[in-house]
């Protein structure tokens, strides 16, 4: 059986030669849809709550904590799902250039 979720909402704030910054809003019962990150990225939660991350290796529980950022490498494949009772919002900052040494 396949679950059906409403699509998460996204708002593109910056898209230049160095970064792409997108604000994601996941209402209860919504998901980003399955996708693969072509760039390394940083997530900065602006409202917290539980999420479920569907990955090729199975589901993982995640807790978004306001102001607690994390980074992931390019190549991550997943669907971010809000099964929780409330809205979760985060900023996704994709890094178009490798970090300088």
mmCIF file of N, CA and C in Angstrom:
data_model
loop_
_atom_site.group_PDB
_atom_site.id
_atom_site.type_symbol
_atom_site.label_atom_id
_atom_site.label_comp_id
_atom_site.label_asym_id
_atom_site.label_seq_id
_atom_site.Cartn_x
_atom_site.Cartn_y
_atom_site.Cartn_z
ATOM 1 N N UNK A 1 0.836 -1.177 0.000
ATOM 2 C CA UNK A 1 0.000 0.000 0.000
ATOM 3 C C UNK A 1 0.885 1.246 0.000
ATOM 4 N N UNK A 2 0.583 2.199 -0.828
ATOM 5 C CA UNK A 2 1.354 3.438 -0.918
ATOM 6 C C UNK A 2 0.569 4.568 -0.277
ATOM 7 N N UNK A 3 1.217 5.285 0.630
ATOM 8 C CA UNK A 3 0.593 6.443 1.260
ATOM 9 C C UNK A 3 0.600 7.601 0.281
ATOM 10 N N UNK A 4 -0.430 8.414 0.341
ATOM 11 C CA UNK A 4 -0.509 9.606 -0.486
ATOM 12 C C UNK A 4 -0.483 10.820 0.422
ATOM 13 N N UNK A 5 0.390 11.751 0.117
ATOM 14 C CA UNK A 5 0.547 12.966 0.918
ATOM 15 C C UNK A 5 0.344 14.195 0.049
ATOM 16 N N UNK A 6 -0.149 15.252 0.662
ATOM 17 C CA UNK A 6 -0.219 16.543 -0.013
ATOM 18 C C UNK A 6 1.203 17.027 -0.248
ATOM 19 N N UNK A 7 1.447 17.778 -1.305
ATOM 20 C CA UNK A 7 2.808 18.282 -1.532
ATOM 21 C C UNK A 7 3.168 19.387 -0.532
ATOM 22 N N UNK A 8 4.409 19.344 -0.067
ATOM 23 C CA UNK A 8 4.933 20.424 0.768
ATOM 24 C C UNK A 8 5.011 21.690 -0.073
ATOM 25 N N UNK A 9 5.010 22.830 0.581
ATOM 26 C CA UNK A 9 5.128 24.099 -0.140
ATOM 27 C C UNK A 9 6.567 24.588 -0.063
ATOM 28 N N UNK A 10 7.041 25.164 -1.176
ATOM 29 C CA UNK A 10 8.401 25.697 -1.188
ATOM 30 C C UNK A 10 8.371 27.127 -1.710
ATOM 31 N N UNK A 11 9.308 27.926 -1.204
ATOM 32 C CA UNK A 11 9.463 29.308 -1.656
ATOM 33 C C UNK A 11 10.950 29.558 -1.868
ATOM 34 N N UNK A 12 11.328 29.838 -3.104
ATOM 35 C CA UNK A 12 12.722 30.109 -3.434
ATOM 36 C C UNK A 12 13.058 31.544 -3.043
ATOM 37 N N UNK A 13 14.084 31.708 -2.197
ATOM 38 C CA UNK A 13 14.472 33.039 -1.721
ATOM 39 C C UNK A 13 15.735 33.566 -2.409
ATOM 40 N N UNK A 14 16.699 32.686 -2.663
ATOM 41 C CA UNK A 14 17.957 33.078 -3.312
ATOM 42 C C UNK A 14 18.354 31.960 -4.264
ATOM 43 N N UNK A 15 18.805 32.346 -5.452
ATOM 44 C CA UNK A 15 19.348 31.373 -6.398
ATOM 45 C C UNK A 15 20.386 32.108 -7.234
ATOM 46 N N UNK A 16 21.629 32.068 -6.756
ATOM 47 C CA UNK A 16 22.710 32.749 -7.467
ATOM 48 C C UNK A 16 23.813 31.751 -7.798
ATOM 49 N N UNK A 17 24.992 32.244 -8.132
ATOM 50 C CA UNK A 17 26.076 31.349 -8.550
ATOM 51 C C UNK A 17 26.664 30.541 -7.396
ATOM 52 N N UNK A 18 26.385 30.930 -6.139
ATOM 53 C CA UNK A 18 26.977 30.234 -4.997
ATOM 54 C C UNK A 18 26.007 29.363 -4.211
ATOM 55 N N UNK A 19 24.768 29.834 -4.036
ATOM 56 C CA UNK A 19 23.811 29.102 -3.209
ATOM 57 C C UNK A 19 22.394 29.177 -3.777
ATOM 58 N N UNK A 20 21.587 28.225 -3.359
ATOM 59 C CA UNK A 20 20.139 28.270 -3.588
ATOM 60 C C UNK A 20 19.508 28.106 -2.202
ATOM 61 N N UNK A 21 18.648 29.050 -1.820
ATOM 62 C CA UNK A 21 17.998 29.017 -0.514
ATOM 63 C C UNK A 21 16.490 28.876 -0.734
ATOM 64 N N UNK A 22 15.954 27.785 -0.212
ATOM 65 C CA UNK A 22 14.535 27.489 -0.362
ATOM 66 C C UNK A 22 13.926 27.293 1.017
ATOM 67 N N UNK A 23 12.782 27.929 1.246
ATOM 68 C CA UNK A 23 12.026 27.722 2.483
ATOM 69 C C UNK A 23 10.985 26.632 2.214
ATOM 70 N N UNK A 24 11.004 25.594 3.039
ATOM 71 C CA UNK A 24 10.054 24.483 2.912
ATOM 72 C C UNK A 24 9.066 24.526 4.058
ATOM 73 N N UNK A 25 7.780 24.409 3.737
ATOM 74 C CA UNK A 25 6.715 24.349 4.736
ATOM 75 C C UNK A 25 5.984 23.027 4.553
ATOM 76 N N UNK A 26 6.061 22.197 5.586
ATOM 77 C CA UNK A 26 5.388 20.896 5.558
ATOM 78 C C UNK A 26 4.225 20.930 6.547
ATOM 79 N N UNK A 27 3.028 21.066 6.013
ATOM 80 C CA UNK A 27 1.839 20.956 6.847
ATOM 81 C C UNK A 27 1.702 19.506 7.301
ATOM 82 N N UNK A 28 0.930 19.277 8.345
ATOM 83 C CA UNK A 28 0.651 17.901 8.756
ATOM 84 C C UNK A 28 0.076 17.147 7.563
ATOM 85 N N UNK A 29 0.594 15.949 7.316
ATOM 86 C CA UNK A 29 0.099 15.139 6.202
ATOM 87 C C UNK A 29 0.688 15.487 4.852
ATOM 88 N N UNK A 30 1.812 16.204 4.825
ATOM 89 C CA UNK A 30 2.440 16.560 3.549
ATOM 90 C C UNK A 30 3.848 15.975 3.456
ATOM 91 N N UNK A 31 4.395 16.011 2.235
ATOM 92 C CA UNK A 31 5.761 15.524 2.023
ATOM 93 C C UNK A 31 6.411 16.289 0.880
ATOM 94 N N UNK A 32 7.732 16.226 0.837
ATOM 95 C CA UNK A 32 8.486 16.880 -0.236
ATOM 96 C C UNK A 32 8.412 16.095 -1.535
ATOM 97 N N UNK A 33 8.099 14.819 -1.443
ATOM 98 C CA UNK A 33 8.186 13.930 -2.599
ATOM 99 C C UNK A 33 9.609 13.385 -2.703
ATOM 100 N N UNK A 34 9.731 12.233 -3.327
ATOM 101 C CA UNK A 34 11.040 11.578 -3.458
ATOM 102 C C UNK A 34 11.944 12.445 -4.323
ATOM 103 N N UNK A 35 13.179 12.680 -3.854
ATOM 104 C CA UNK A 35 14.125 13.495 -4.624
ATOM 105 C C UNK A 35 15.557 13.150 -4.235
ATOM 106 N N UNK A 36 16.493 13.552 -5.114
ATOM 107 C CA UNK A 36 17.924 13.361 -4.875
ATOM 108 C C UNK A 36 18.588 14.726 -4.871
ATOM 109 N N UNK A 37 19.402 14.978 -3.858
ATOM 110 C CA UNK A 37 20.120 16.244 -3.747
ATOM 111 C C UNK A 37 21.381 16.193 -4.606
ATOM 112 N N UNK A 38 21.454 17.075 -5.581
ATOM 113 C CA UNK A 38 22.616 17.137 -6.469
ATOM 114 C C UNK A 38 23.752 17.951 -5.858
ATOM 115 N N UNK A 39 23.455 18.695 -4.787
ATOM 116 C CA UNK A 39 24.453 19.537 -4.110
ATOM 117 C C UNK A 39 24.437 19.246 -2.610
ATOM 118 N N UNK A 40 25.564 19.497 -1.945
ATOM 119 C CA UNK A 40 25.573 19.467 -0.479
ATOM 120 C C UNK A 40 24.617 20.552 0.001
ATOM 121 N N UNK A 41 24.044 20.357 1.197
ATOM 122 C CA UNK A 41 23.063 21.323 1.679
ATOM 123 C C UNK A 41 23.056 21.412 3.199
ATOM 124 N N UNK A 42 22.603 22.559 3.680
ATOM 125 C CA UNK A 42 22.439 22.827 5.107
ATOM 126 C C UNK A 42 20.952 23.059 5.351
ATOM 127 N N UNK A 43 20.439 22.475 6.426
ATOM 128 C CA UNK A 43 19.045 22.678 6.836
ATOM 129 C C UNK A 43 19.040 23.488 8.127
ATOM 130 N N UNK A 44 18.221 24.548 8.155
ATOM 131 C CA UNK A 44 18.054 25.373 9.358
ATOM 132 C C UNK A 44 16.560 25.388 9.687
ATOM 133 N N UNK A 45 16.132 24.629 10.710
ATOM 134 C CA UNK A 45 14.726 24.626 11.085
ATOM 135 C C UNK A 45 14.295 25.980 11.653
ATOM 136 N N UNK A 46 13.135 26.464 11.206
ATOM 137 C CA UNK A 46 12.579 27.701 11.746
ATOM 138 C C UNK A 46 11.322 27.432 12.567
ATOM 139 N N UNK A 47 10.755 26.243 12.448
ATOM 140 C CA UNK A 47 9.737 25.758 13.382
ATOM 141 C C UNK A 47 9.977 24.264 13.540
ATOM 142 N N UNK A 48 9.869 23.780 14.747
ATOM 143 C CA UNK A 48 10.263 22.414 15.026
ATOM 144 C C UNK A 48 9.131 21.414 14.955
ATOM 145 N N UNK A 49 9.529 20.160 15.061
ATOM 146 C CA UNK A 49 8.566 19.073 15.097
ATOM 147 C C UNK A 49 9.141 17.799 14.536
ATOM 148 N N UNK A 50 8.397 16.709 14.680
ATOM 149 C CA UNK A 50 8.869 15.418 14.177
ATOM 150 C C UNK A 50 8.611 15.267 12.685
ATOM 151 N N UNK A 51 9.535 14.606 12.016
ATOM 152 C CA UNK A 51 9.388 14.260 10.601
ATOM 153 C C UNK A 51 9.789 12.802 10.424
ATOM 154 N N UNK A 52 9.351 12.216 9.328
ATOM 155 C CA UNK A 52 9.786 10.875 8.946
ATOM 156 C C UNK A 52 10.532 11.028 7.630
ATOM 157 N N UNK A 53 11.728 10.458 7.559
ATOM 158 C CA UNK A 53 12.542 10.519 6.356
ATOM 159 C C UNK A 53 12.538 9.126 5.721
ATOM 160 N N UNK A 54 11.918 9.015 4.555
ATOM 161 C CA UNK A 54 11.929 7.757 3.812
ATOM 162 C C UNK A 54 13.201 7.729 2.978
ATOM 163 N N UNK A 55 14.000 6.670 3.121
ATOM 164 C CA UNK A 55 15.256 6.530 2.394
ATOM 165 C C UNK A 55 15.260 5.186 1.656
ATOM 166 N N UNK A 56 16.206 4.991 0.760
ATOM 167 C CA UNK A 56 16.282 3.689 0.094
ATOM 168 C C UNK A 56 16.501 2.534 1.069
ATOM 169 N N UNK A 57 17.045 2.828 2.256
ATOM 170 C CA UNK A 57 17.315 1.792 3.257
ATOM 171 C C UNK A 57 16.239 1.682 4.321
ATOM 172 N N UNK A 58 15.143 2.434 4.175
ATOM 173 C CA UNK A 58 14.071 2.391 5.160
ATOM 174 C C UNK A 58 13.804 3.763 5.754
ATOM 175 N N UNK A 59 12.825 3.827 6.620
ATOM 176 C CA UNK A 59 12.414 5.091 7.223
ATOM 177 C C UNK A 59 13.234 5.408 8.466
ATOM 178 N N UNK A 60 13.442 6.713 8.679
ATOM 179 C CA UNK A 60 14.195 7.208 9.829
ATOM 180 C C UNK A 60 13.380 8.334 10.460
ATOM 181 N N UNK A 61 13.276 8.325 11.777
ATOM 182 C CA UNK A 61 12.607 9.413 12.486
ATOM 183 C C UNK A 61 13.589 10.561 12.661
ATOM 184 N N UNK A 62 13.091 11.783 12.498
ATOM 185 C CA UNK A 62 13.929 12.977 12.680
ATOM 186 C C UNK A 62 13.141 14.000 13.477
ATOM 187 N N UNK A 63 13.835 14.744 14.296
ATOM 188 C CA UNK A 63 13.216 15.816 15.067
ATOM 189 C C UNK A 63 13.848 17.131 14.638
ATOM 190 N N UNK A 64 13.052 18.024 14.084
ATOM 191 C CA UNK A 64 13.548 19.340 13.699
ATOM 192 C C UNK A 64 13.510 20.227 14.933
ATOM 193 N N UNK A 65 14.661 20.799 15.284
ATOM 194 C CA UNK A 65 14.777 21.654 16.460
ATOM 195 C C UNK A 65 15.113 23.059 15.976
ATOM 196 N N UNK A 66 14.295 24.026 16.360
ATOM 197 C CA UNK A 66 14.469 25.405 15.909
ATOM 198 C C UNK A 66 15.886 25.881 16.204
ATOM 199 N N UNK A 67 16.543 26.423 15.175
ATOM 200 C CA UNK A 67 17.872 26.992 15.326
ATOM 201 C C UNK A 67 19.004 25.984 15.388
ATOM 202 N N UNK A 68 18.716 24.684 15.238
ATOM 203 C CA UNK A 68 19.768 23.665 15.270
ATOM 204 C C UNK A 68 19.994 23.144 13.849
ATOM 205 N N UNK A 69 20.955 23.746 13.118
ATOM 206 C CA UNK A 69 21.184 23.358 11.726
ATOM 207 C C UNK A 69 21.950 22.046 11.608
ATOM 208 N N UNK A 70 21.856 21.440 10.429
ATOM 209 C CA UNK A 70 22.675 20.273 10.117
ATOM 210 C C UNK A 70 23.016 20.303 8.636
ATOM 211 N N UNK A 71 24.062 19.563 8.267
ATOM 212 C CA UNK A 71 24.546 19.543 6.886
ATOM 213 C C UNK A 71 24.516 18.115 6.355
ATOM 214 N N UNK A 72 24.263 17.982 5.046
ATOM 215 C CA UNK A 72 24.255 16.681 4.384
ATOM 216 C C UNK A 72 25.022 16.800 3.064
ATOM 217 N N UNK A 73 25.634 15.708 2.621
ATOM 218 C CA UNK A 73 26.395 15.744 1.367
ATOM 219 C C UNK A 73 25.491 15.639 0.141
ATOM 220 N N UNK A 74 26.035 15.959 -0.999
ATOM 221 C CA UNK A 74 25.344 15.727 -2.262
ATOM 222 C C UNK A 74 25.072 14.238 -2.409
ATOM 223 N N UNK A 75 24.008 13.911 -3.113
ATOM 224 C CA UNK A 75 23.690 12.514 -3.390
ATOM 225 C C UNK A 75 22.630 11.909 -2.493
ATOM 226 N N UNK A 76 22.230 12.617 -1.443
ATOM 227 C CA UNK A 76 21.200 12.099 -0.542
ATOM 228 C C UNK A 76 19.888 11.943 -1.314
ATOM 229 N N UNK A 77 19.248 10.771 -1.173
ATOM 230 C CA UNK A 77 17.943 10.509 -1.788
ATOM 231 C C UNK A 77 16.942 10.217 -0.685
ATOM 232 N N UNK A 78 15.801 10.922 -0.720
ATOM 233 C CA UNK A 78 14.803 10.695 0.312
ATOM 234 C C UNK A 78 13.482 11.397 -0.006
ATOM 235 N N UNK A 79 12.504 11.128 0.847
ATOM 236 C CA UNK A 79 11.235 11.851 0.877
ATOM 237 C C UNK A 79 11.081 12.290 2.327
ATOM 238 N N UNK A 80 10.825 13.571 2.550
ATOM 239 C CA UNK A 80 10.639 14.109 3.894
ATOM 240 C C UNK A 80 9.129 14.209 4.130
ATOM 241 N N UNK A 81 8.644 13.526 5.157
ATOM 242 C CA UNK A 81 7.213 13.367 5.395
ATOM 243 C C UNK A 81 6.841 13.902 6.774
ATOM 244 N N UNK A 82 5.790 14.692 6.831
ATOM 245 C CA UNK A 82 5.288 15.196 8.109
ATOM 246 C C UNK A 82 4.055 14.392 8.500
ATOM 247 N N UNK A 83 4.266 13.379 9.343
ATOM 248 C CA UNK A 83 3.165 12.591 9.900
ATOM 249 C C UNK A 83 2.682 13.186 11.214
ATOM 250 N N UNK A 84 3.362 14.243 11.674
ATOM 251 C CA UNK A 84 3.051 14.831 12.972
ATOM 252 C C UNK A 84 1.800 15.691 12.932
ATOM 253 N N UNK A 85 1.457 16.243 14.080
ATOM 254 C CA UNK A 85 0.216 17.015 14.198
ATOM 255 C C UNK A 85 0.319 18.464 13.743
ATOM 256 N N UNK A 86 1.544 18.991 13.618
ATOM 257 C CA UNK A 86 1.689 20.407 13.309
ATOM 258 C C UNK A 86 2.588 20.680 12.132
ATOM 259 N N UNK A 87 2.630 21.923 11.737
ATOM 260 C CA UNK A 87 3.451 22.385 10.616
ATOM 261 C C UNK A 87 4.927 22.428 11.007
ATOM 262 N N UNK A 88 5.798 22.063 10.067
ATOM 263 C CA UNK A 88 7.248 22.148 10.245
ATOM 264 C C UNK A 88 7.796 22.980 9.096
ATOM 265 N N UNK A 89 8.667 23.948 9.432
ATOM 266 C CA UNK A 89 9.240 24.840 8.419
ATOM 267 C C UNK A 89 10.756 24.839 8.569
ATOM 268 N N UNK A 90 11.465 24.785 7.431
ATOM 269 C CA UNK A 90 12.929 24.871 7.477
ATOM 270 C C UNK A 90 13.454 25.541 6.227
ATOM 271 N N UNK A 91 14.639 26.116 6.369
ATOM 272 C CA UNK A 91 15.368 26.704 5.247
ATOM 273 C C UNK A 91 16.375 25.665 4.765
ATOM 274 N N UNK A 92 16.402 25.460 3.453
ATOM 275 C CA UNK A 92 17.361 24.552 2.824
ATOM 276 C C UNK A 92 18.338 25.415 2.030
ATOM 277 N N UNK A 93 19.618 25.315 2.368
ATOM 278 C CA UNK A 93 20.652 26.110 1.709
ATOM 279 C C UNK A 93 21.546 25.145 0.935
ATOM 280 N N UNK A 94 21.388 25.139 -0.384
ATOM 281 C CA UNK A 94 22.178 24.259 -1.234
ATOM 282 C C UNK A 94 23.448 24.985 -1.652
ATOM 283 N N UNK A 95 24.578 24.300 -1.546
ATOM 284 C CA UNK A 95 25.892 24.882 -1.802
ATOM 285 C C UNK A 95 26.344 24.536 -3.217
ATOM 286 N N UNK A 96 26.395 25.536 -4.078
ATOM 287 C CA UNK A 96 26.747 25.308 -5.478
ATOM 288 C C UNK A 96 28.249 25.234 -5.711
ATOM 289 N N UNK A 97 29.037 25.763 -4.786
ATOM 290 C CA UNK A 97 30.496 25.732 -4.917
ATOM 291 C C UNK A 97 31.074 24.894 -3.794
ATOM 292 N N UNK A 98 32.144 24.152 -4.069
ATOM 293 C CA UNK A 98 32.819 23.456 -2.975
ATOM 294 C C UNK A 98 33.395 24.473 -1.999
ATOM 295 N N UNK A 99 33.439 24.105 -0.748
ATOM 296 C CA UNK A 99 33.997 24.998 0.272
ATOM 297 C C UNK A 99 35.480 25.234 -0.005
ATOM 298 N N UNK A 100 35.944 26.441 0.216
ATOM 299 C CA UNK A 100 37.352 26.768 0.040
ATOM 300 C C UNK A 100 38.163 26.239 1.210
ATOM 301 N N UNK A 101 39.391 25.853 0.926
ATOM 302 C CA UNK A 101 40.270 25.344 1.990
ATOM 303 C C UNK A 101 40.910 26.478 2.737
#
